[in-house]
Amino acid sequence: MLEQYGLKPNDAILAEDKHMGLYEDLINNHDAKLIAGGAAQNTARGAQYILPPKSVVYIGCVGKDKYADILQSAAKEAELRVEYRIDDSQPTGRCGVIITGHDRSMCTHLAAANEYKIEHLKQPKIWKLVENAKVYFVGGYHLTVSVPSVMALAEEAASKNKIFMFSLSAPFIPEFFKEPLDQTAPYWDYVVGNETEALAYAKSHDLGTEDISTIAKKIAHLPKKNTSRPRTVIITQGTDPTIVAVGNSSGEPSVKSFPVHVIDKKEINDTTGAGDAFAGGFVAGIVEGKSLEEAMDMGQWLASLSIRELGPS
């Protein structure tokens, strides 16, 4: 199937016309499982798994179809509050995942997710939720959808000294959406990515290095809008230790290494959504006021649970 649809074994891309047959092919011919997903929504469900019921709100866009019903059902089961913009013209977004060994190739058709509008965010009912929140988490995929919405949250966070977290999400974000990515960068209090995304960032920004610790330090040292807290950069590396760089206004950012929670390879079912689960556990730790070390441990723990399951469960 990878060859048929021109996909790499371990990658994350946006669907093109040649990929549109993938989704029904998976369902009709390969006994694919339908599982609620969406990168930032996975993270929201992960955080909600740890935090008090209905203390996490996810905002996005879906169509009017069975896939939206699956998302609504999963959110209800997780006691996650969702506030969707319902789009009449596009179906709910889908991500086809092909698993080979411990690799996963993800091909995303954003569809309705690509139709989110800032007008929805600015509705009094929705914006009140924004004002009442103390931590914001935004997935990099949204830079392909509504940059004004991302910037509205970023500016709200900076102006009121709230925490703004950002996920690089996929290598194509720094590769092809460099301008909007750089527009949000000054607002990052925490930025999360994996080693492939970090390398893509380094290449697109001419950092002249492929050393993950150096890349993390350079990102941590970028100019920052809210200087009341340093920027923390987190780069996961699969089963290798996670690299964390913390900015320092008066000198070189500090770098720490955090080993992952090791599990037997026989227990690994699917790595899809492992990074989202890590971010969910980490976000929950930050919301609860935990130390960096404790929040990292919570993220590693939730990721280790996730890879034992099929999909971002």
CSV table of C-alpha atoms in Angstrom, one decimal:
chain,number,residue,atom,x,y,z
A,1,MET,CA,0.0,0.0,0.0
A,2,LEU,CA,2.9,2.4,0.7
A,3,GLU,CA,4.1,2.0,-2.8
A,4,GLN,CA,0.6,2.1,-4.3
A,5,TYR,CA,-0.1,5.5,-2.7
A,6,GLY,CA,3.5,6.9,-2.8
A,7,LEU,CA,3.9,6.9,1.0
A,8,LYS,CA,7.0,6.5,3.2
A,9,PRO,CA,7.1,4.0,6.0
A,10,ASN,CA,7.4,6.5,8.8
A,11,ASP,CA,6.0,9.9,7.9
A,12,ALA,CA,3.2,12.4,8.3
A,13,ILE,CA,1.8,14.2,5.2
A,14,LEU,CA,-1.2,16.1,4.0
A,15,ALA,CA,-3.3,14.1,1.4
A,16,GLU,CA,-3.1,15.0,-2.3
A,17,ASP,CA,-5.5,14.0,-5.0
A,18,LYS,CA,-3.6,10.7,-5.5
A,19,HIS,CA,-4.2,9.7,-1.9
A,20,MET,CA,-8.0,10.2,-1.9
A,21,GLY,CA,-8.8,6.6,-2.5
A,22,LEU,CA,-6.7,5.5,0.5
A,23,TYR,CA,-9.4,5.9,3.1
A,24,GLU,CA,-12.2,3.8,1.6
A,25,ASP,CA,-9.5,1.3,0.5
A,26,LEU,CA,-8.4,0.9,4.1
A,27,ILE,CA,-11.9,0.5,5.3
A,28,ASN,CA,-13.3,-1.8,2.6
A,29,ASN,CA,-10.3,-3.9,1.8
A,30,HIS,CA,-8.0,-4.0,4.8
A,31,ASP,CA,-10.3,-4.3,7.9
A,32,ALA,CA,-9.1,-0.9,9.1
A,33,LYS,CA,-10.3,0.3,12.5
A,34,LEU,CA,-12.1,3.6,12.9
A,35,ILE,CA,-10.6,5.4,15.9
A,36,ALA,CA,-11.2,9.0,17.0
A,37,GLY,CA,-8.1,11.1,16.2
A,38,GLY,CA,-6.8,14.5,15.3
A,39,ALA,CA,-3.4,15.5,16.8
A,40,ALA,CA,-4.4,18.3,19.1
A,41,GLN,CA,-7.7,16.5,20.0
A,42,ASN,CA,-5.6,13.4,20.9
A,43,THR,CA,-3.6,15.7,23.2
A,44,ALA,CA,-6.7,17.2,24.7
A,45,ARG,CA,-8.2,13.7,25.4
A,46,GLY,CA,-4.8,12.7,27.0
A,47,ALA,CA,-4.7,15.7,29.3
A,48,GLN,CA,-8.4,15.1,30.2
A,49,TYR,CA,-7.5,11.5,31.1
A,50,ILE,CA,-5.4,12.9,34.0
A,51,LEU,CA,-7.2,16.2,34.9
A,52,PRO,CA,-10.6,16.7,36.6
A,53,PRO,CA,-13.6,15.9,34.3
A,54,LYS,CA,-14.6,18.5,31.8
A,55,SER,CA,-11.7,20.8,32.7
A,56,VAL,CA,-10.2,20.5,29.2
A,57,VAL,CA,-11.9,22.2,26.1
A,58,TYR,CA,-11.1,21.3,22.5
A,59,ILE,CA,-12.1,23.7,19.7
A,60,GLY,CA,-12.1,22.6,16.1
A,61,CYS,CA,-14.2,22.0,13.0
A,62,VAL,CA,-16.1,18.9,11.7
A,63,GLY,CA,-18.6,18.0,9.0
A,64,LYS,CA,-22.1,16.5,9.3
A,65,ASP,CA,-21.3,12.8,9.1
A,66,LYS,CA,-20.6,9.5,10.9
A,67,TYR,CA,-17.0,10.5,11.6
A,68,ALA,CA,-18.1,13.6,13.5
A,69,ASP,CA,-20.4,11.3,15.5
A,70,ILE,CA,-17.4,9.1,16.4
A,71,LEU,CA,-15.5,12.2,17.6
A,72,GLN,CA,-18.4,13.4,19.7
A,73,SER,CA,-18.8,9.9,21.2
A,74,ALA,CA,-15.1,9.7,22.1
A,75,ALA,CA,-15.1,13.1,23.7
A,76,LYS,CA,-18.2,12.3,25.8
A,77,GLU,CA,-16.6,9.1,27.0
A,78,ALA,CA,-13.4,11.0,27.9
A,79,GLU,CA,-15.4,13.7,29.6
A,80,LEU,CA,-13.7,16.2,27.3
A,81,ARG,CA,-15.7,19.3,26.3
A,82,VAL,CA,-15.7,20.0,22.6
A,83,GLU,CA,-16.9,23.1,20.8
A,84,TYR,CA,-17.0,22.3,17.1
A,85,ARG,CA,-17.7,24.6,14.2
A,86,ILE,CA,-20.0,22.4,12.0
A,87,ASP,CA,-19.2,22.8,8.3
A,88,ASP,CA,-22.0,22.1,5.8
A,89,SER,CA,-19.8,21.6,2.7
A,90,GLN,CA,-16.8,19.5,3.8
A,91,PRO,CA,-16.7,16.0,5.5
A,92,THR,CA,-15.0,15.5,8.8
A,93,GLY,CA,-11.2,15.2,8.4
A,94,ARG,CA,-9.6,11.8,8.2
A,95,CYS,CA,-6.1,10.4,8.7
A,96,GLY,CA,-5.3,7.1,7.1
A,97,VAL,CA,-2.5,5.2,8.9
A,98,ILE,CA,-0.5,2.3,7.5
A,99,ILE,CA,1.4,0.4,10.1
A,100,THR,CA,4.5,-1.6,9.1
A,101,GLY,CA,6.3,-3.1,12.1
A,102,HIS,CA,6.8,-0.3,14.5
A,103,ASP,CA,6.6,2.4,11.8
A,104,ARG,CA,3.5,4.3,10.9
A,105,SER,CA,2.7,6.3,7.8
A,106,MET,CA,0.0,9.0,8.3
A,107,CYS,CA,-1.8,10.6,5.4
A,108,THR,CA,-4.2,13.3,6.5
A,109,HIS,CA,-7.1,14.8,4.6
A,110,LEU,CA,-8.0,17.9,6.7
A,111,ALA,CA,-11.4,18.5,4.9
A,112,ALA,CA,-13.7,20.2,7.4
A,113,ALA,CA,-10.8,20.8,9.8
A,114,ASN,CA,-9.4,23.1,7.1
A,115,GLU,CA,-12.6,25.2,7.3
A,116,TYR,CA,-12.2,26.5,10.8
A,117,LYS,CA,-12.8,30.3,11.0
A,118,ILE,CA,-11.8,32.9,13.6
A,119,GLU,CA,-15.4,34.0,13.7
A,120,HIS,CA,-16.2,30.8,15.6
A,121,LEU,CA,-13.5,31.4,18.1
A,122,LYS,CA,-14.6,35.0,18.7
A,123,GLN,CA,-18.2,34.1,19.4
A,124,PRO,CA,-18.9,35.3,23.0
A,125,LYS,CA,-19.7,31.8,24.2
A,126,ILE,CA,-16.4,30.4,22.8
A,127,TRP,CA,-14.2,33.4,23.6
A,128,LYS,CA,-15.4,33.2,27.2
A,129,LEU,CA,-13.9,29.8,27.4
A,130,VAL,CA,-10.7,31.2,26.1
A,131,GLU,CA,-10.6,33.9,28.7
A,132,ASN,CA,-11.2,31.4,31.5
A,133,ALA,CA,-8.5,29.1,30.4
A,134,LYS,CA,-5.0,29.2,32.0
A,135,VAL,CA,-3.1,27.1,29.5
A,136,TYR,CA,-3.4,27.0,25.7
A,137,PHE,CA,-2.1,24.2,23.4
A,138,VAL,CA,-2.1,24.6,19.7
A,139,GLY,CA,-1.1,22.0,17.1
A,140,GLY,CA,1.1,23.1,14.2
A,141,TYR,CA,-1.4,21.7,11.7
A,142,HIS,CA,-3.6,24.7,12.5
A,143,LEU,CA,-1.1,26.9,10.7
A,144,THR,CA,-2.5,25.4,7.5
A,145,VAL,CA,-6.0,26.5,8.5
A,146,SER,CA,-6.5,29.7,10.4
A,147,VAL,CA,-3.4,31.6,11.5
A,148,PRO,CA,-5.5,34.5,12.9
A,149,SER,CA,-7.1,32.0,15.3
A,150,VAL,CA,-3.7,30.8,16.5
A,151,MET,CA,-2.4,34.4,16.9
A,152,ALA,CA,-5.6,35.4,18.8
A,153,LEU,CA,-4.8,32.7,21.4
A,154,ALA,CA,-1.1,33.5,21.4
A,155,GLU,CA,-1.7,37.2,22.1
A,156,GLU,CA,-4.3,36.4,24.7
A,157,ALA,CA,-1.8,34.2,26.5
A,158,ALA,CA,1.1,36.8,26.3
A,159,SER,CA,-1.1,39.8,27.4
A,160,LYS,CA,-2.4,38.0,30.5
A,161,ASN,CA,0.8,36.0,31.4
A,162,LYS,CA,-0.8,32.6,30.6
A,163,ILE,CA,1.0,29.6,29.2
A,164,PHE,CA,1.1,29.1,25.4
A,165,MET,CA,2.2,25.7,24.2
A,166,PHE,CA,2.8,24.8,20.6
A,167,SER,CA,3.4,21.5,18.7
A,168,LEU,CA,5.5,21.4,15.5
A,169,SER,CA,3.2,18.5,14.5
A,170,ALA,CA,4.9,17.3,11.3
A,171,PRO,CA,8.0,18.0,9.3
A,172,PHE,CA,6.1,19.8,6.5
A,173,ILE,CA,5.0,22.5,8.9
A,174,PRO,CA,8.5,24.1,9.2
A,175,GLU,CA,9.3,23.1,5.6
A,176,PHE,CA,6.3,24.7,3.9
A,177,PHE,CA,4.6,26.9,6.5
A,178,LYS,CA,7.8,28.7,7.8
A,179,GLU,CA,6.3,32.2,7.7
A,180,PRO,CA,3.3,31.6,9.9
A,181,LEU,CA,5.4,29.3,12.1
A,182,ASP,CA,7.8,32.1,12.7
A,183,GLN,CA,5.0,34.5,13.3
A,184,THR,CA,3.9,32.4,16.3
A,185,ALA,CA,7.4,31.6,17.6
A,186,PRO,CA,7.8,34.7,19.9
A,187,TYR,CA,4.8,33.5,21.8
A,188,TRP,CA,6.0,29.9,22.5
A,189,ASP,CA,6.4,29.2,26.2
A,190,TYR,CA,6.7,25.5,25.5
A,191,VAL,CA,7.2,23.9,22.1
A,192,VAL,CA,7.1,20.2,21.5
A,193,GLY,CA,8.3,18.2,18.5
A,194,ASN,CA,10.0,15.0,17.5
A,195,GLU,CA,13.5,14.6,16.1
A,196,THR,CA,12.3,14.6,12.5
A,197,GLU,CA,10.4,17.8,13.0
A,198,ALA,CA,13.4,19.4,14.7
A,199,LEU,CA,15.6,18.4,11.8
A,200,ALA,CA,13.1,19.9,9.3
A,201,TYR,CA,13.0,23.1,11.4
A,202,ALA,CA,16.8,23.3,11.4
A,203,LYS,CA,17.0,22.8,7.6
A,204,SER,CA,14.3,25.4,6.8
A,205,HIS,CA,15.9,27.9,9.2
A,206,ASP,CA,19.5,27.3,8.0
A,207,LEU,CA,20.7,26.4,11.5
A,208,GLY,CA,23.7,24.6,10.1
A,209,THR,CA,23.4,21.6,12.4
A,210,GLU,CA,21.7,18.2,12.8
A,211,ASP,CA,22.5,17.9,16.5
A,212,ILE,CA,19.2,17.7,18.4
A,213,SER,CA,20.5,19.4,21.5
A,214,THR,CA,21.9,22.3,19.5
A,215,ILE,CA,18.7,22.7,17.6
A,216,ALA,CA,16.7,22.7,20.9
A,217,LYS,CA,19.0,25.4,22.3
A,218,LYS,CA,18.7,27.6,19.2
A,219,ILE,CA,14.9,27.4,19.4
A,220,ALA,CA,14.9,28.1,23.1
A,221,HIS,CA,17.1,31.2,22.5
A,222,LEU,CA,14.7,32.8,19.9
A,223,PRO,CA,13.2,36.2,20.8
A,224,LYS,CA,10.2,35.9,23.2
A,225,LYS,CA,7.2,38.1,23.6
A,226,ASN,CA,6.4,37.3,27.2
A,227,THR,CA,9.7,37.4,29.1
A,228,SER,CA,8.3,36.5,32.5
A,229,ARG,CA,9.1,32.8,31.9
A,230,PRO,CA,11.8,31.1,29.8
A,231,ARG,CA,11.0,29.1,26.7
A,232,THR,CA,11.1,25.3,27.1
A,233,VAL,CA,11.8,23.2,24.0
A,234,ILE,CA,11.0,19.5,24.1
A,235,ILE,CA,12.3,17.1,21.4
A,236,THR,CA,11.2,13.5,21.6
A,237,GLN,CA,13.3,10.8,19.9
A,238,GLY,CA,11.2,7.6,20.0
A,239,THR,CA,12.9,5.2,22.3
A,240,ASP,CA,15.9,7.4,22.7
A,241,PRO,CA,16.1,10.0,25.5
A,242,THR,CA,13.9,13.2,25.2
A,243,ILE,CA,16.0,16.4,24.9
A,244,VAL,CA,14.8,19.5,26.8
A,245,ALA,CA,16.3,22.9,26.4
A,246,VAL,CA,15.3,25.7,28.7
A,247,GLY,CA,16.0,29.3,27.8
A,248,ASN,CA,18.1,31.7,29.8
A,249,SER,CA,17.8,35.4,29.3
A,250,SER,CA,21.3,36.1,30.5
A,251,GLY,CA,23.2,33.2,28.8
A,252,GLU,CA,23.2,29.9,27.1
A,253,PRO,CA,20.0,27.7,27.4
A,254,SER,CA,20.4,24.7,29.6
A,255,VAL,CA,19.9,21.2,28.2
A,256,LYS,CA,18.6,18.1,30.0
A,257,SER,CA,18.0,14.5,28.8
A,258,PHE,CA,15.1,12.4,30.0
A,259,PRO,CA,15.1,8.6,29.4
A,260,VAL,CA,11.7,7.3,28.1
A,261,HIS,CA,9.7,4.7,30.1
A,262,VAL,CA,11.0,1.5,28.6
A,263,ILE,CA,8.6,-1.3,27.7
A,264,ASP,CA,9.1,-4.7,26.1
A,265,LYS,CA,9.0,-4.5,22.3
A,266,LYS,CA,6.4,-7.3,22.4
A,267,GLU,CA,4.1,-4.8,24.2
A,268,ILE,CA,4.3,-2.2,21.5
A,269,ASN,CA,1.1,-2.3,19.4
A,270,ASP,CA,1.1,1.0,17.5
A,271,THR,CA,3.1,4.2,17.8
A,272,THR,CA,0.4,6.4,16.2
A,273,GLY,CA,-0.4,9.2,18.5
A,274,ALA,CA,2.4,8.5,21.0
A,275,GLY,CA,3.7,12.0,20.6
A,276,ASP,CA,0.2,13.4,21.1
A,277,ALA,CA,-0.2,11.3,24.3
A,278,PHE,CA,3.2,12.5,25.5
A,279,ALA,CA,2.0,16.1,25.0
A,280,GLY,CA,-1.3,15.4,26.8
A,281,GLY,CA,0.5,14.0,29.9
A,282,PHE,CA,3.0,16.9,29.8
A,283,VAL,CA,0.3,19.5,29.4
A,284,ALA,CA,-1.7,18.0,32.4
A,285,GLY,CA,1.5,18.2,34.5
A,286,ILE,CA,2.0,21.9,33.7
A,287,VAL,CA,-1.7,22.6,34.3
A,288,GLU,CA,-1.3,21.0,37.7
A,289,GLY,CA,1.7,23.1,38.5
A,290,LYS,CA,4.2,20.2,38.5
A,291,SER,CA,7.9,20.7,38.0
A,292,LEU,CA,9.4,20.2,34.6
A,293,GLU,CA,10.8,16.8,35.7
A,294,GLU,CA,7.3,15.6,37.0
A,295,ALA,CA,5.5,16.9,33.9
A,296,MET,CA,8.0,15.1,31.7
A,297,ASP,CA,7.5,11.9,33.6
A,298,MET,CA,3.7,12.2,33.2
A,299,GLY,CA,4.2,12.7,29.5
A,300,GLN,CA,6.5,9.6,29.2
A,301,TRP,CA,4.0,7.6,31.2
A,302,LEU,CA,1.0,8.4,29.1
A,303,ALA,CA,3.0,7.8,25.9
A,304,SER,CA,4.0,4.4,27.2
A,305,LEU,CA,0.3,3.5,27.7
A,306,SER,CA,-0.6,4.8,24.3
A,307,ILE,CA,1.8,2.6,22.3
A,308,ARG,CA,0.3,-0.5,23.9
A,309,GLU,CA,-3.0,0.3,22.2
A,310,LEU,CA,-4.1,0.6,18.5
A,311,GLY,CA,-4.2,4.2,17.5
A,312,PRO,CA,-4.3,7.2,19.8
A,313,SER,CA,-6.5,5.5,22.4
